[in-house]
Tab-separated table of C-alpha atoms and ligand atoms in Angstrom:
chain	number	residue	atom	x	y	z
C	1	MET	CA	13.329	-10.238	-147.104
C	2	GLY	CA	15.221	-10.711	-143.417
C	3	THR	CA	14.515	-14.146	-142.695
C	4	SER	CA	17.341	-16.462	-143.844
C	5	SER	CA	16.531	-19.414	-146.375
C	6	THR	CA	17.440	-21.774	-143.453
C	7	ASP	CA	14.753	-20.410	-141.887
C	8	ALA	CA	12.160	-20.230	-145.066
C	9	ALA	CA	14.035	-24.188	-145.741
C	10	ASN	CA	13.256	-25.352	-141.991
C	11	GLY	CA	9.340	-23.858	-142.187
C	12	ALA	CA	10.682	-21.712	-138.735
C	13	ALA	CA	8.930	-18.132	-140.520
C	14	ASN	CA	6.478	-17.793	-137.116
C	15	ASP	CA	3.059	-16.589	-138.828
C	16	GLU	CA	4.067	-13.466	-136.582
C	17	ASP	CA	6.855	-12.703	-139.064
C	18	SER	CA	4.775	-12.850	-141.921
C	19	GLY	CA	1.996	-10.740	-140.900
C	20	GLY	CA	-0.354	-12.943	-143.615
C	21	LEU	CA	0.329	-9.901	-146.070
C	22	SER	CA	-0.241	-11.538	-149.474
C	23	CYS	CA	-3.822	-11.222	-150.923
C	24	ALA	CA	-4.061	-14.259	-152.633
C	25	THR	CA	-6.867	-16.434	-152.278
C	26	GLY	CA	-6.350	-19.451	-154.054
C	27	LEU	CA	-6.029	-21.247	-158.290
C	28	ARG	CA	-8.517	-20.345	-160.543
C	29	CYS	CA	-8.752	-21.692	-163.464
C	30	VAL	CA	-8.230	-19.513	-167.637
C	31	ILE	CA	-10.458	-21.948	-168.991
C	32	CYS	CA	-12.844	-23.708	-166.697
C	33	GLU	CA	-12.964	-20.670	-163.849
C	34	THR	CA	-13.032	-23.606	-161.710
C	35	ARG	CA	-11.384	-22.292	-158.407
C	36	PHE	CA	-9.111	-24.142	-156.223
C	37	LEU	CA	-6.623	-23.659	-153.036
C	38	HIS	CA	-3.006	-23.403	-152.814
C	39	GLN	CA	-1.694	-26.090	-153.606
C	40	GLN	CA	1.572	-27.905	-155.828
C	41	LEU	CA	-1.105	-27.217	-159.150
C	42	TYR	CA	-0.232	-27.209	-162.267
C	43	ASN	CA	-3.073	-27.626	-165.076
C	44	CYS	CA	-6.847	-27.442	-164.221
C	45	PRO	CA	-7.365	-31.498	-163.245
C	46	ALA	CA	-10.684	-30.639	-164.699
C	47	CYS	CA	-9.803	-29.504	-167.963
C	48	GLY	CA	-6.686	-28.497	-168.297
C	49	GLY	CA	-6.284	-24.846	-168.674
C	50	ILE	CA	-3.438	-23.047	-167.504
C	51	LEU	CA	-4.518	-22.038	-163.587
C	52	GLU	CA	-3.519	-18.625	-162.301
C	53	VAL	CA	-3.547	-17.545	-158.795
C	54	GLU	CA	-5.997	-14.738	-157.924
C	55	TYR	CA	-6.051	-12.223	-154.970
C	56	ASP	CA	-8.756	-9.961	-152.759
C	57	TYR	CA	-8.073	-6.682	-154.793
C	58	LEU	CA	-10.292	-4.782	-152.337
C	59	ARG	CA	-7.770	-5.462	-149.717
C	60	ALA	CA	-4.967	-4.769	-151.955
C	61	GLY	CA	-6.750	-1.530	-153.112
C	62	GLU	CA	-7.250	-0.630	-149.183
C	63	PRO	CA	-6.034	3.269	-149.229
C	64	ASP	CA	-4.073	2.061	-145.827
C	65	ALA	CA	-2.783	-1.248	-147.731
C	66	GLY	CA	1.226	-0.426	-147.390
C	67	ARG	CA	3.342	-2.123	-149.502
C	68	TRP	CA	1.145	-2.942	-152.045
C	69	GLN	CA	3.154	-4.555	-154.210
C	70	ASN	CA	3.665	-7.269	-151.097
C	71	LEU	CA	0.581	-7.600	-151.342
C	72	LEU	CA	-0.220	-9.096	-155.136
C	73	LEU	CA	2.037	-11.287	-155.155
C	74	PRO	CA	1.608	-15.889	-153.446
C	75	ILE	CA	4.132	-15.629	-150.972
C	76	GLU	CA	5.009	-13.673	-147.389
C	77	PRO	CA	7.788	-11.396	-147.806
C	78	THR	CA	9.573	-11.774	-144.308
C	79	ARG	CA	9.872	-15.881	-145.807
C	80	ARG	CA	11.346	-15.369	-149.338
C	81	VAL	CA	13.755	-17.051	-150.598
C	82	THR	CA	15.756	-14.526	-152.253
C	83	LEU	CA	19.299	-13.711	-153.562
C	84	GLY	CA	18.416	-10.303	-153.674
C	85	GLU	CA	16.415	-10.383	-157.302
C	86	GLY	CA	14.104	-7.254	-158.772
C	87	ARG	CA	14.937	-3.603	-158.671
C	88	THR	CA	16.915	-3.804	-161.562
C	89	ALA	CA	18.054	-0.295	-163.092
C	90	LEU	CA	15.941	1.356	-166.083
C	91	VAL	CA	18.307	3.463	-167.707
C	92	ALA	CA	17.227	6.441	-170.249
C	93	ALA	CA	18.888	5.559	-173.712
C	94	PRO	CA	18.174	9.087	-175.567
C	95	LYS	CA	20.591	8.191	-178.669
C	96	LEU	CA	18.831	5.023	-179.313
C	97	ALA	CA	15.310	6.310	-178.736
C	98	GLU	CA	16.258	8.789	-181.541
C	99	GLN	CA	17.013	6.205	-183.985
C	100	LEU	CA	14.390	4.745	-183.328
C	101	GLY	CA	11.699	7.507	-184.000
C	102	ALA	CA	10.413	7.136	-179.996
C	103	THR	CA	10.307	9.860	-177.848
C	104	GLN	CA	12.103	8.019	-174.997
C	105	LEU	CA	12.873	4.403	-175.100
C	106	LEU	CA	14.000	3.003	-171.484
C	107	LEU	CA	15.684	-0.577	-170.950
C	108	LYS	CA	15.081	-2.990	-167.935
C	109	CYS	CA	17.901	-4.380	-166.801
C	110	GLU	CA	16.349	-7.737	-166.668
C	111	PHE	CA	20.562	-8.863	-166.448
C	112	THR	CA	21.996	-7.230	-164.198
C	113	ASN	CA	19.271	-10.151	-161.613
C	114	PRO	CA	21.329	-12.202	-159.642
C	115	THR	CA	22.027	-14.765	-161.500
C	116	GLY	CA	22.035	-12.654	-164.487
C	117	SER	CA	18.778	-13.092	-166.149
C	118	PHE	CA	15.568	-12.025	-165.447
C	119	LYS	CA	13.972	-15.789	-164.196
C	120	ASP	CA	15.490	-14.974	-160.743
C	121	ARG	CA	12.567	-13.555	-160.596
C	122	PRO	CA	9.560	-16.285	-161.059
C	123	ILE	CA	12.454	-19.083	-159.811
C	124	SER	CA	12.511	-17.270	-156.556
C	125	VAL	CA	8.519	-17.383	-155.332
C	126	GLY	CA	8.596	-21.044	-157.121
C	127	ILE	CA	11.457	-22.083	-155.076
C	128	THR	CA	9.271	-19.675	-151.806
C	129	LYS	CA	6.292	-22.109	-152.405
C	130	ALA	CA	8.058	-25.470	-152.837
C	131	ILE	CA	9.191	-24.495	-150.047
C	132	GLU	CA	5.973	-23.518	-148.547
C	133	PHE	CA	4.896	-26.685	-149.599
C	134	GLY	CA	6.554	-28.926	-147.731
C	135	ARG	CA	9.169	-30.223	-151.115
C	136	ASP	CA	12.602	-31.173	-150.982
C	137	THR	CA	13.291	-31.762	-154.568
C	138	VAL	CA	12.820	-29.888	-157.871
C	139	ILE	CA	13.249	-30.025	-161.271
C	140	VAL	CA	13.181	-28.235	-164.130
C	141	ALA	CA	13.595	-27.686	-168.061
C	142	SER	CA	15.869	-24.472	-169.131
C	143	THR	CA	17.851	-23.523	-172.453
C	144	GLY	CA	19.547	-22.355	-169.703
C	145	ASN	CA	18.811	-19.235	-167.744
C	146	ALA	CA	16.385	-20.444	-165.848
C	147	ALA	CA	18.108	-23.756	-164.935
C	148	ALA	CA	21.087	-22.173	-163.384
C	149	SER	CA	18.718	-19.674	-161.244
C	150	VAL	CA	16.399	-22.813	-160.097
C	151	ALA	CA	19.779	-24.276	-159.447
C	152	ALA	CA	21.230	-21.342	-157.745
C	153	TYR	CA	17.690	-20.930	-155.308
C	154	ALA	CA	17.777	-24.473	-154.419
C	155	ALA	CA	20.582	-24.023	-153.686
C	156	ARG	CA	19.905	-21.155	-150.991
C	157	ALA	CA	16.479	-23.281	-150.002
C	158	GLY	CA	18.382	-25.883	-149.638
C	159	ILE	CA	17.024	-28.637	-151.259
C	160	ARG	CA	17.669	-30.618	-154.586
C	161	ALA	CA	17.819	-29.777	-158.101
C	162	VAL	CA	17.517	-31.844	-161.052
C	163	VAL	CA	18.023	-30.215	-164.534
C	164	LEU	CA	17.350	-30.864	-168.171
C	165	VAL	CA	18.557	-29.110	-170.765
C	166	PRO	CA	18.610	-29.213	-174.466
C	167	GLU	CA	21.709	-30.728	-175.976
C	168	ASP	CA	23.212	-27.049	-177.801
C	169	THR	CA	22.440	-25.079	-174.723
C	170	SER	CA	25.242	-22.530	-174.584
C	171	PRO	CA	28.659	-23.745	-171.963
C	172	GLU	CA	28.545	-20.929	-170.698
C	173	LYS	CA	24.718	-21.527	-168.937
C	174	VAL	CA	25.757	-25.939	-168.440
C	175	SER	CA	28.795	-24.502	-166.373
C	176	GLN	CA	26.947	-21.686	-163.985
C	177	THR	CA	24.380	-24.576	-163.366
C	178	LEU	CA	26.593	-27.016	-161.810
C	179	PHE	CA	28.742	-24.696	-160.262
C	180	TYR	CA	25.391	-24.191	-157.550
C	181	GLY	CA	25.677	-28.067	-157.377
C	182	ALA	CA	22.440	-28.944	-159.765
C	183	VAL	CA	22.087	-32.339	-160.783
C	184	VAL	CA	22.642	-31.245	-164.623
C	185	VAL	CA	21.319	-33.678	-167.460
C	186	ARG	CA	21.429	-32.585	-171.417
C	187	THR	CA	19.206	-34.297	-173.341
C	188	CYS	CA	19.001	-34.961	-177.611
C	189	GLY	CA	16.677	-33.151	-179.217
C	190	THR	CA	15.377	-29.403	-178.729
C	191	PHE	CA	13.683	-27.787	-175.582
C	192	SER	CA	10.829	-29.417	-176.055
C	193	ASP	CA	11.804	-33.043	-175.537
C	194	CYS	CA	13.520	-32.130	-172.486
C	195	TYR	CA	10.292	-30.309	-171.463
C	196	ALA	CA	8.469	-33.380	-171.768
C	197	VAL	CA	10.862	-35.563	-170.179
C	198	ALA	CA	10.638	-33.201	-167.012
C	199	LEU	CA	6.920	-33.154	-166.847
C	200	GLU	CA	7.169	-37.464	-166.329
C	201	LEU	CA	9.824	-37.034	-163.755
C	202	ALA	CA	8.009	-34.670	-161.574
C	203	GLN	CA	4.748	-36.984	-162.100
C	204	ARG	CA	6.822	-40.002	-161.310
C	205	TYR	CA	8.762	-39.083	-158.691
C	206	GLY	CA	7.007	-35.860	-157.043
C	207	PHE	CA	9.384	-33.408	-158.150
C	208	VAL	CA	8.076	-29.611	-158.300
C	209	ASN	CA	8.381	-28.808	-161.987
C	210	MET	CA	10.107	-25.198	-162.130
C	211	SER	CA	9.918	-24.807	-165.949
C	212	THR	CA	8.903	-21.258	-166.731
C	213	THR	CA	6.656	-21.997	-169.273
C	214	PHE	CA	2.883	-21.503	-167.806
C	215	LEU	CA	2.925	-25.082	-166.207
C	216	ASN	CA	3.522	-23.826	-162.385
C	217	PRO	CA	1.147	-20.525	-161.470
C	218	TYR	CA	3.235	-19.301	-158.903
C	219	THR	CA	6.299	-18.766	-161.368
C	220	VAL	CA	4.438	-16.600	-163.390
C	221	GLU	CA	3.362	-14.258	-160.743
C	222	GLY	CA	6.705	-13.144	-160.130
C	223	ASN	CA	7.747	-11.455	-163.695
C	224	LYS	CA	4.325	-9.158	-162.457
C	225	GLU	CA	7.468	-6.983	-160.186
C	226	ILE	CA	8.424	-5.957	-163.521
C	227	ALA	CA	5.499	-4.199	-164.303
C	228	PHE	CA	5.352	-3.152	-160.709
C	229	GLU	CA	8.420	-1.690	-160.734
C	230	ILE	CA	8.281	0.794	-164.407
C	231	HIS	CA	5.367	1.397	-163.255
C	232	CYS	CA	6.959	3.011	-160.077
C	233	ALA	CA	9.961	4.266	-161.966
C	234	CYS	CA	7.045	6.276	-163.229
C	235	ASP	CA	4.669	6.667	-160.313
C	236	ASP	CA	7.330	8.473	-157.772
C	237	ALA	CA	8.808	11.773	-159.950
C	238	GLY	CA	12.125	12.169	-158.599
C	239	ALA	CA	12.138	8.910	-156.159
C	240	LEU	CA	14.396	7.414	-158.844
C	241	SER	CA	17.511	8.723	-161.072
C	242	ALA	CA	16.724	11.347	-164.157
C	243	PRO	CA	15.020	8.728	-166.778
C	244	VAL	CA	12.428	8.543	-164.583
C	245	HIS	CA	11.377	12.443	-163.904
C	246	ALA	CA	10.825	12.878	-167.264
C	247	LEU	CA	8.033	10.408	-167.641
C	248	GLY	CA	6.170	12.984	-165.748
C	249	GLY	CA	3.613	10.562	-164.070
C	250	ARG	CA	2.492	8.166	-167.682
C	251	GLU	CA	3.264	4.940	-168.044
C	252	PRO	CA	4.929	3.477	-171.320
C	253	ASP	CA	2.866	3.259	-174.159
C	254	GLU	CA	4.976	-0.177	-175.219
C	255	ILE	CA	6.201	-2.630	-173.448
C	256	PHE	CA	8.908	-4.984	-176.307
C	257	VAL	CA	9.793	-8.408	-174.489
C	258	PRO	CA	11.192	-11.524	-175.857
C	259	VAL	CA	8.782	-14.438	-176.976
C	260	GLY	CA	9.483	-18.191	-176.310
C	261	ALA	CA	6.266	-19.742	-174.454
C	262	GLY	CA	5.441	-15.458	-173.283
C	263	PRO	CA	5.234	-15.899	-169.465
C	264	MET	CA	7.231	-13.170	-168.314
C	265	LEU	CA	4.888	-11.015	-171.389
C	266	VAL	CA	1.842	-12.433	-169.725
C	267	GLY	CA	3.064	-11.757	-165.769
C	268	ILE	CA	4.072	-7.702	-166.850
C	269	ALA	CA	0.816	-7.963	-168.719
C	270	ASN	CA	-0.638	-8.980	-165.406
C	271	GLY	CA	0.870	-6.921	-163.274
C	272	TYR	CA	-0.938	-4.223	-164.355
C	273	ARG	CA	-4.033	-5.594	-164.191
C	274	ASP	CA	-3.672	-5.918	-160.755
C	275	LEU	CA	-2.671	-1.901	-160.550
C	276	LEU	CA	-5.720	-1.555	-162.716
C	277	ARG	CA	-8.017	-3.637	-160.514
C	278	ILE	CA	-6.552	-1.708	-157.302
C	279	GLY	CA	-7.527	1.680	-159.071
C	280	ARG	CA	-2.918	2.237	-159.439
C	281	CYS	CA	-3.250	3.466	-162.994
C	282	ARG	CA	-5.154	4.318	-165.445
C	283	SER	CA	-4.065	2.610	-168.330
C	284	ALA	CA	-1.785	-0.169	-168.990
C	285	PRO	CA	1.022	-0.113	-171.823
C	286	ALA	CA	1.116	-1.990	-174.846
C	287	MET	CA	2.441	-5.256	-174.887
C	288	VAL	CA	4.755	-6.958	-177.677
C	289	ALA	CA	5.946	-9.691	-178.042
C	290	VAL	CA	9.493	-10.270	-180.057
C	291	GLN	CA	10.278	-13.988	-182.054
C	292	ALA	CA	12.591	-15.313	-183.758
C	293	GLU	CA	12.034	-16.096	-187.999
C	294	GLY	CA	13.409	-19.411	-186.527
C	295	CYS	CA	10.612	-20.237	-184.893
C	296	ARG	CA	7.815	-17.811	-184.010
C	297	PRO	CA	4.944	-19.998	-183.458
C	298	ILE	CA	2.985	-16.205	-181.822
C	299	ALA	CA	3.550	-13.656	-183.842
C	300	VAL	CA	2.170	-16.514	-186.860
C	301	ALA	CA	-0.779	-16.546	-185.096
C	302	TRP	CA	-1.136	-12.560	-185.146
C	303	GLU	CA	-0.471	-11.834	-188.333
C	304	SER	CA	-2.751	-13.935	-190.047
C	305	GLY	CA	-5.673	-13.586	-187.111
C	306	ALA	CA	-5.843	-16.700	-185.941
C	307	ALA	CA	-6.995	-18.104	-182.731
C	308	GLU	CA	-5.230	-20.700	-181.446
C	309	VAL	CA	-1.291	-20.616	-181.620
C	310	ARG	CA	0.154	-23.750	-183.450
C	311	GLU	CA	3.908	-25.774	-183.244
C	312	VAL	CA	6.840	-25.450	-183.918
C	313	PRO	CA	8.733	-28.386	-184.954
C	314	ARG	CA	12.545	-27.263	-185.683
C	315	PRO	CA	13.405	-24.300	-184.052
C	316	GLN	CA	16.480	-22.790	-185.414
C	317	THR	CA	17.504	-18.546	-183.872
C	318	VAL	CA	20.463	-17.504	-182.244
C	319	ALA	CA	18.276	-16.485	-179.855
C	320	ARG	CA	18.061	-19.834	-177.677
C	321	GLY	CA	16.533	-18.457	-174.682
C	322	ILE	CA	12.949	-17.688	-177.423
C	323	GLY	CA	13.345	-21.164	-179.901
C	324	ASP	CA	10.910	-22.523	-177.830
C	325	GLY	CA	9.016	-24.384	-180.580
C	326	LEU	CA	6.071	-25.609	-177.634
C	327	CYS	CA	5.473	-28.536	-179.242
C	328	GLY	CA	2.996	-30.328	-176.639
C	329	TYR	CA	1.589	-27.521	-174.825
C	330	ALA	CA	0.814	-24.972	-177.817
C	331	ALA	CA	-2.028	-23.777	-175.711
C	332	ASP	CA	0.996	-21.944	-173.693
C	333	GLY	CA	1.176	-19.798	-177.177
C	334	THR	CA	-2.061	-19.117	-177.086
C	335	HIS	CA	-2.262	-17.930	-173.526
C	336	THR	CA	0.308	-15.894	-174.545
C	337	LEU	CA	-1.806	-14.080	-177.419
C	338	ARG	CA	-4.762	-13.207	-175.816
C	339	ALA	CA	-2.526	-11.171	-173.452
C	340	VAL	CA	-0.734	-9.343	-176.096
C	341	ARG	CA	-4.353	-9.216	-178.185
C	342	ALA	CA	-6.273	-7.676	-174.488
C	343	SER	CA	-3.595	-5.130	-174.014
C	344	ARG	CA	-3.943	-3.578	-177.759
C	345	GLY	CA	-0.731	-5.014	-179.266
C	346	TYR	CA	1.581	-6.878	-181.586
C	347	ALA	CA	3.706	-9.551	-182.608
C	348	VAL	CA	6.975	-8.761	-184.188
C	349	THR	CA	9.402	-10.820	-186.233
C	350	VAL	CA	13.105	-10.477	-186.354
C	351	SER	CA	15.764	-12.246	-187.865
C	352	ASP	CA	19.381	-14.043	-186.558
C	353	ALA	CA	21.011	-10.656	-188.171
C	354	ARG	CA	17.776	-7.346	-186.182
C	355	ILE	CA	18.853	-9.735	-182.841
C	356	LEU	CA	23.111	-9.611	-184.002
C	357	GLU	CA	22.960	-6.027	-184.962
C	358	ALA	CA	20.805	-4.701	-181.547
C	359	GLN	CA	23.258	-6.918	-178.994
C	360	ARG	CA	25.873	-4.668	-180.574
C	361	LEU	CA	24.401	-1.336	-180.543
C	362	LEU	CA	23.219	-1.679	-176.919
C	363	ALA	CA	26.997	-2.867	-176.038
C	364	GLU	CA	28.769	0.099	-178.112
C	365	SER	CA	26.258	2.357	-177.758
C	366	GLU	CA	24.877	2.529	-174.367
C	367	GLY	CA	27.473	0.232	-172.763
C	368	LEU	CA	24.846	-2.708	-172.000
C	369	PHE	CA	26.341	-6.150	-172.957
C	370	VAL	CA	22.959	-8.994	-173.837
C	371	GLU	CA	23.005	-12.362	-174.663
C	372	PRO	CA	21.443	-12.467	-178.253
C	373	THR	CA	18.082	-13.376	-176.304
C	374	GLY	CA	18.458	-10.613	-174.535
C	375	ALA	CA	19.286	-8.671	-177.351
C	376	ALA	CA	15.223	-9.611	-179.524
C	377	GLY	CA	13.315	-6.438	-177.387
C	378	LEU	CA	15.265	-4.363	-179.108
C	379	ALA	CA	16.446	-5.379	-182.284
C	380	GLY	CA	11.647	-6.103	-182.008
C	381	ALA	CA	12.079	-2.484	-181.436
C	382	MET	CA	14.412	-1.097	-184.663
C	383	ASN	CA	11.319	-3.044	-186.206
C	384	ALA	CA	8.805	-2.087	-185.432
C	385	ALA	CA	10.435	1.657	-185.687
C	386	ALA	CA	10.311	1.797	-189.236
C	387	ASP	CA	7.959	3.420	-190.999
C	388	GLY	CA	7.381	5.803	-187.847
C	389	GLY	CA	5.901	3.065	-186.115
C	390	LEU	CA	7.340	4.978	-183.136
C	391	GLN	CA	6.848	8.407	-183.451
C	392	GLY	CA	5.477	10.175	-180.675
C	393	LYS	CA	5.608	6.822	-177.995
C	394	THR	CA	7.872	6.130	-174.707
C	395	ILE	CA	8.405	2.043	-174.493
C	396	VAL	CA	10.146	0.037	-172.967
C	397	VAL	CA	12.518	-2.632	-173.745
C	398	ILE	CA	13.412	-5.525	-171.891
C	399	LEU	CA	16.824	-6.421	-171.796
C	400	SER	CA	16.232	-10.333	-170.417
C	401	GLY	CA	20.320	-11.865	-169.910
C	402	HIS	CA	23.459	-10.998	-169.561
C	403	GLY	CA	26.020	-10.977	-172.233
C	404	LEU	CA	28.424	-13.377	-170.565
C	405	LYS	CA	25.557	-16.442	-170.743
C	406	ASP	CA	25.841	-17.062	-173.631
C	407	ARG	CA	28.998	-15.381	-175.939
C	408	VAL	CA	28.850	-14.459	-179.201
C	409	GLU	CA	32.438	-15.347	-180.923
C	410	LEU	CA	33.311	-12.051	-182.567
C	411	GLY	CA	35.963	-13.444	-184.911
C	412	ALA	CA	39.237	-11.279	-184.305
C	413	GLU	CA	40.795	-11.183	-181.445
C	414	PRO	CA	42.707	-7.648	-180.360
C	415	PRO	CA	46.543	-7.886	-181.468
C	416	LEU	CA	48.835	-9.763	-179.477
C	417	VAL	CA	52.464	-6.952	-179.105
C	418	ASP	CA	56.213	-6.817	-176.607
C	419	ALA	CA	54.627	-4.844	-173.736
C	420	THR	CA	56.481	-2.131	-175.020
C	421	ALA	CA	55.180	1.708	-175.430
C	422	GLU	CA	56.273	1.478	-179.613
C	423	ALA	CA	54.720	-1.872	-179.987
C	424	VAL	CA	51.515	-0.774	-178.670
C	425	LEU	CA	51.907	2.350	-179.781
C	426	SER	CA	52.295	0.598	-183.444
C	427	ALA	CA	49.083	-1.703	-183.262
C	428	LEU	CA	46.791	1.303	-182.492
N	1	LIG	ZN1	-10.202	-25.925	-166.454
């Protein structure tokens, strides 16, 4: 982490610095299992399938393998383009736990990352790889959080960022992205429309595509650190804070994740897959995909027992960060659905009203201000809690984005009175 981004951008970090820590051996297609050397590939050239990073688990699992978290990422830590992302708080919420009938509820505060959302983890890894491959321009299609993140990390690395956002993107996210100096263009239509343009421009001009679906195999890996941190919190009793201690070495039973295409959910599941493979934990949590009523392609497939996810042409939800209809890339949803099933998890659908209720509850009951998408995970837990569904369970809810990024108007302003004690008292 000590290497400056300028050094990384110039490729100045030498091999001595890097230490060759990463155990990532290359890329592998999840469908036809063809293997490829590390390179900026997107889908499998043989069959079009999603590519994943592979690791040498034997080396990563050696008893003397220190800093195992670094071994299980596809980058060398000293070359990482970083703004200090990660190591977010895992906050215990006993009042909410009691309300939901859960034994314990822990909130993973991803909205405290440098640009205010969990996207900083995947983008840090993706930009680091882009630099490693000698690229100078990245492009991203985003509903706003990845937009801001790509713009920030590109600025840090000294490369150009082209950012495409759909027309209904929150003005706060657009301003934030512009501020980092990125070229920002709003496109008519949905996120999927804007995604198709990014795909075409990346192909035509050789820009590195950072769109955070499953397109870029490197970005997904950054999400694994969420699993590593939850695991460490459970494992190292006393090393962190009180909520951690109470877990007594147990992994959580369920992790609730707001899901559009699902790379964060799959990233966390893959993090636990890696932990199991190197023998650091004995069980992995069930992954719960939370989707909004107006855009729930994965939840529909889960409920019907379908093998494949089908796209949603006109997504509509107050949680715009998960309003991804997967048009043209429904296979991404299928990939996430498989991860949910493999973890013995499930999908939950939440209404916009429930999402806003969860957002309010997090602020008023716990002092945590997140955007509607960021509250969707808790809304999912509230629905899952009906009929005692969370009885006896320890759950983690991911809070993905900051409340200032997509402000909901409350429809009421505080009173404005004369600056006297009497006037203020009369307004209380
Ligand atoms: Zn393939």
